[in-house]
Amino acid sequence: MRPGPGGCCCRRPALPNGCVANGELRNGYVRSSPAVAAASAAASSQIHHVTQNGGLYKRPFNEAFEETPMLVAVLTYVGYGVLTLFGYLRDFLRHWRIEKCHHATEREEQKDFVSLYQDFENFYTRNLYMRIRDNWNRPICSVPGAKVDIMERHSHDYNWSFKYTGNIIKDVINMGSYNYLGFAKNTGTCKEAAARVLEEYGAGVCSSRQEIGNLDKHEELEKLVARFLGVEAAMAYGMGFATNSMNIPAIVGKGCLILSDELNHASLVLGARLSGATIRIFKHNNMQSLEKLLKDAIVYGQPRTRRPWKKILILVEGIYSMEGSIVRLPEVIALKKKYKSYLYLDEAHSIGALGPTGRGVVEYFGLNPEDVDVMMGTFTKSFGAAGGYIGGRKELIDYLRTHSHSAVYATSLSPPVVEQIITSMKCVMGEDGTNLGKECVQQLAENTRYFRRRLKEMGFIIYGNEDSPVVPLMLYMPAKIGAFGREMLKRNIGVVVVGFPATPIIESRARFCLSAAHTKEILDTALKEINEVGDLLQLKYSRHRLVPLLDRPFDETTYEETED
Amino acid sequence: MALHNPGSSLPSAMAMVGEQWVLVEMVQALYEAPAYHLILEGILILWIIRLLFSKTYKLQERSDLTAKEKEELIEEWQPEPLVPPVSKDHPALNYNIVSGPPGHKIVVNGKECINFASFNFLGLLDNSRVKEAALASLKKYGVGTCGPRGFYGTFDVHLELEERLAKFMETEEAIIYSYGFATIASAIPAYSKRGDIIFVDRAACFAIQKGLQASRSDIKVFEHNDIAHLEYLLKEQEIEDQKNPRKARVTRRFIVVEGLYMNTGSICPLPELVKLKYKYKARIFLEESLSFGVLGEHGRGVTEHFGINIDDIDLISANMENSLASIGGFCCGRSFVIDHQRLSGQGYCFSASLPPLLAAAAIEALNIMEENPDIFQVLRKKCKQIHKALQGTYGLRVVGESFSPAFHLQLEESTGSRENDIKLLQRIVDQCMNRNIALTQAHYLEKEEKSLPPPSIRIVVTVEQTDKELDKAASTIKEAAQSILN
């Protein structure tokens, strides 16, 4: 054991691209943290970029993506190989009716139509997904709070269909819902306010914003959101996904360039595609890759016509929901300013969950909201409601009010949902006269640090930033996806497991979402069970296990790293 | 050496002797040539070699920009503003503000009116039973679901609503989305991919257009409700397919239509479409946002209206934001088709699920529809009444079926500019609002619509409007048109 440099757990050779990496240069890009603690920056003064970019950060930025151990990677591929072989075998058996077919079939009358599905798509669903299908879509019958009631179900035909036993698995610890601030509740001021508005207004609206569906409640919400974000104006929409997919096409179009992070959410990808603009992808959170694309775009202009681009829009997310990483916003803003491009920031997971008062990733880095051109986010997660918003300068919002697809064609937000957002947001802002909101934000930050540290101590490979409430735990092997989900449910803990195609094929993982509603006891119970299952399934792959310092209170600067 | 090979045959030996002679001559010529000649030739050869190399070198130099030049280019580049400025008097910038519930009586910009604009066909928006059901759900589940359907966002109410919708529509399975617009826009690209062919009606609504765009399929547009034109296109495709049967075997064909068209208020000729479906082996996707809960004896929509077996339609989609007066949308059909969306419907997989209270409201609305099938008759009667009363309005044409609860009033004669037409219609709307009839123009994104409908006032009929109110609305509109268009 040696002390880590400057309190940051990176002790690897410095790479020339500006990052002091902790070890993994994969596919030519670095998925690791620059050591930006002042001490380490001084120690590595020969590296130009660190000192330059380090100055942009006002706080340590510790993000790690430990390399997949070679043996694990090989075994994972072998696992998929075996699954595929058995898939073919079973398809063969099904074809000759030796094995019974459970899936729904085409109508007799339409047998001679062109087949509705491509074969490969079905092969994967039939032979891989179906084996572990019971880990998803688990129906719940309570508030999605810190604990949740799950409806018990059984399958008698290998997951092709489920039967509900009528039993309810009570008080399962919920590590899956995006209930960051704990506003998913059926009691308290939010619920009462929502109930009042529901009784007065009803559930629906039956018209679009531009026609006759613009309620006084919507106007109130938008003013509040603008105030919360610190921007001139904001607009709210009925669905978070659609906020991206229906507004990006209003902002950019043909002759414009979109630079999109490779791990952006499906809604951003769809919005970009629908806009008709040219799309180029940069490596996840990699500023060298982004800068190169920006430079080339301006220097060389549009392909073929060689005209200059009309405008360049950078699409990034605040917290990436599958990686648990936080966008390098200070660097992105510096690049955006240098290259006169525009920035679209999707704060679906970060709004409410980051920053000392829950204002999201901009506040987390201590930046100015005016430097982000389009501030997008959702109400689904931290605010326990539904829908999305866009905030920015008044000109932008005026333009969206007249040109957003949502404003013209889609039904506006449901009034009780609006009221839930208003009350919860006011609570976060402290405008309800209590300290409750602030405490929630702090509780979440504490829970995040604690939970991530404990998992690292146990020796799991944990991805992402130390401040991100999204915590991916790497499982790698396909068989472990199902096993982990089932073992955890057996121990009364609900977790989310994800595999291909949501992740790269070998990087299957479990994902925990922390909440301010989780108490220390809940987290400790969960950690104890995760530890047990981790031993059972041999998931402790990490070679950089943190050493627990049990007799000292938690302080991130006292942590050291060991290699075993 | 080879020349003296004894093994070579005679003719070749003779040829070689000849060659040898030439070589000898060349060497001799070299000896005899003057020195200056040799030097000149040597220089020429060197010059050619130099030219060869120097040429490529120069080209490279010309194409590569120096770092400084690049910097200058970057310095020079001026992007367009993020969004173009919007003029202060843009007709869509300043929204009407509705205070209180947008029910039968609606307060628009501080004035109480009778609502002829919201798609609340069955008057379920302010129904006390619906509110109570939603309230009970709110008490149990809170507001949000905090997750997509896959990750603990599936509630028992969602499963119940899906089951109830499937039962109501008499199909195998239904799937719900949390946003009406996203329903058909996600459903189309779940099935139709690049290379597939979609035949679509020219008047299809914007959500369908976005779905088509997302699918990246080949789009063939037929004239609005023109079966002959559709058949012509299908036949054309059939001939094309015969030329390339290998490709045809993997090219899926879809016909996408609306039950009642949002943009025209007319009904689709479904029986003829079904015939074409089997004749040309194309699947039918039917968008029923306006016709669900409106047409047919039990409100099952356009299939029931025409008495068509619902299994003949591959996929039916509708939103729950009109008749059901909730939020969200659903698709229904056979499990073979619908189940696929649970992994491939983008708006389903990647979005938070519908708040349970809205699902509960939709379930209660379905209960009411099932208990009172007369309600659809009443709605149709009211539609016919105002439809008839509005005939012969000065300068305005009634567009849409007489049984459609949403239909359009268009100018008989355009002023020649869309902007002026809209202003003219807006004056009629404003005058009606002053006389307590809430109306709205149909709003479109003019540059985005594939075929932009002419400007119109959209009238919406609901079961809550009394005969007297319907008459009053008709006479108010007529008077306003008379005074403004005359």
mmCIF file of C-alpha atoms in Angstrom, chain A residues 181 224-231 329 345 347 350-365 367 369 375-376 383 389 425-431 437-438 441:
data_model
loop_
_atom_site.group_PDB
_atom_site.id
_atom_site.type_symbol
_atom_site.label_atom_id
_atom_site.label_comp_id
_atom_site.label_asym_id
_atom_site.label_seq_id
_atom_site.Cartn_x
_atom_site.Cartn_y
_atom_site.Cartn_z
ATOM 1 C CA LEU A 181 -35.128 12.653 -4.375
ATOM 2 C CA LEU A 224 -41.202 28.041 -11.956
ATOM 3 C CA VAL A 225 -38.977 25.798 -14.057
ATOM 4 C CA ALA A 226 -37.252 28.830 -15.565
ATOM 5 C CA ARG A 227 -36.628 30.204 -12.091
ATOM 6 C CA PHE A 228 -35.378 26.844 -10.841
ATOM 7 C CA LEU A 229 -32.915 26.476 -13.699
ATOM 8 C CA GLY A 230 -31.804 30.092 -13.680
ATOM 9 C CA VAL A 231 -32.725 30.644 -17.304
ATOM 10 C CA LEU A 329 -19.258 19.894 -18.818
ATOM 11 C CA LEU A 345 -27.708 19.255 -22.451
ATOM 12 C CA GLU A 347 -30.419 16.432 -17.719
ATOM 13 C CA SER A 350 -28.996 14.765 -13.309
ATOM 14 C CA ILE A 351 -31.635 17.409 -12.597
ATOM 15 C CA GLY A 352 -32.450 17.296 -8.908
ATOM 16 C CA ALA A 353 -29.832 14.589 -8.388
ATOM 17 C CA LEU A 354 -26.633 16.653 -8.709
ATOM 18 C CA GLY A 355 -25.444 19.962 -7.336
ATOM 19 C CA PRO A 356 -25.606 21.317 -3.786
ATOM 20 C CA THR A 357 -29.217 22.467 -4.266
ATOM 21 C CA GLY A 358 -30.282 19.965 -6.904
ATOM 22 C CA ARG A 359 -29.964 22.270 -9.917
ATOM 23 C CA GLY A 360 -28.232 19.561 -11.892
ATOM 24 C CA VAL A 361 -24.880 19.157 -13.550
ATOM 25 C CA VAL A 362 -24.415 22.871 -14.271
ATOM 26 C CA GLU A 363 -24.571 23.664 -10.591
ATOM 27 C CA TYR A 364 -22.468 20.600 -9.762
ATOM 28 C CA PHE A 365 -19.557 22.099 -11.694
ATOM 29 C CA LEU A 367 -21.026 26.849 -14.068
ATOM 30 C CA PRO A 369 -26.638 28.111 -16.935
ATOM 31 C CA MET A 375 -31.255 22.910 -21.049
ATOM 32 C CA MET A 376 -33.410 19.829 -21.337
ATOM 33 C CA PHE A 383 -39.745 15.051 -9.241
ATOM 34 C CA TYR A 389 -38.889 20.560 -20.183
ATOM 35 C CA MET A 425 -39.867 21.635 -7.303
ATOM 36 C CA LYS A 426 -40.852 24.287 -4.782
ATOM 37 C CA CYS A 427 -39.836 21.869 -2.074
ATOM 38 C CA VAL A 428 -36.394 21.413 -3.637
ATOM 39 C CA MET A 429 -36.073 25.191 -3.908
ATOM 40 C CA GLY A 430 -37.052 25.602 -0.264
ATOM 41 C CA GLU A 431 -40.046 27.721 -1.236
ATOM 42 C CA GLY A 437 -35.817 19.530 -0.205
ATOM 43 C CA LYS A 438 -32.296 20.546 0.653
ATOM 44 C CA VAL A 441 -30.483 16.496 -2.054
#
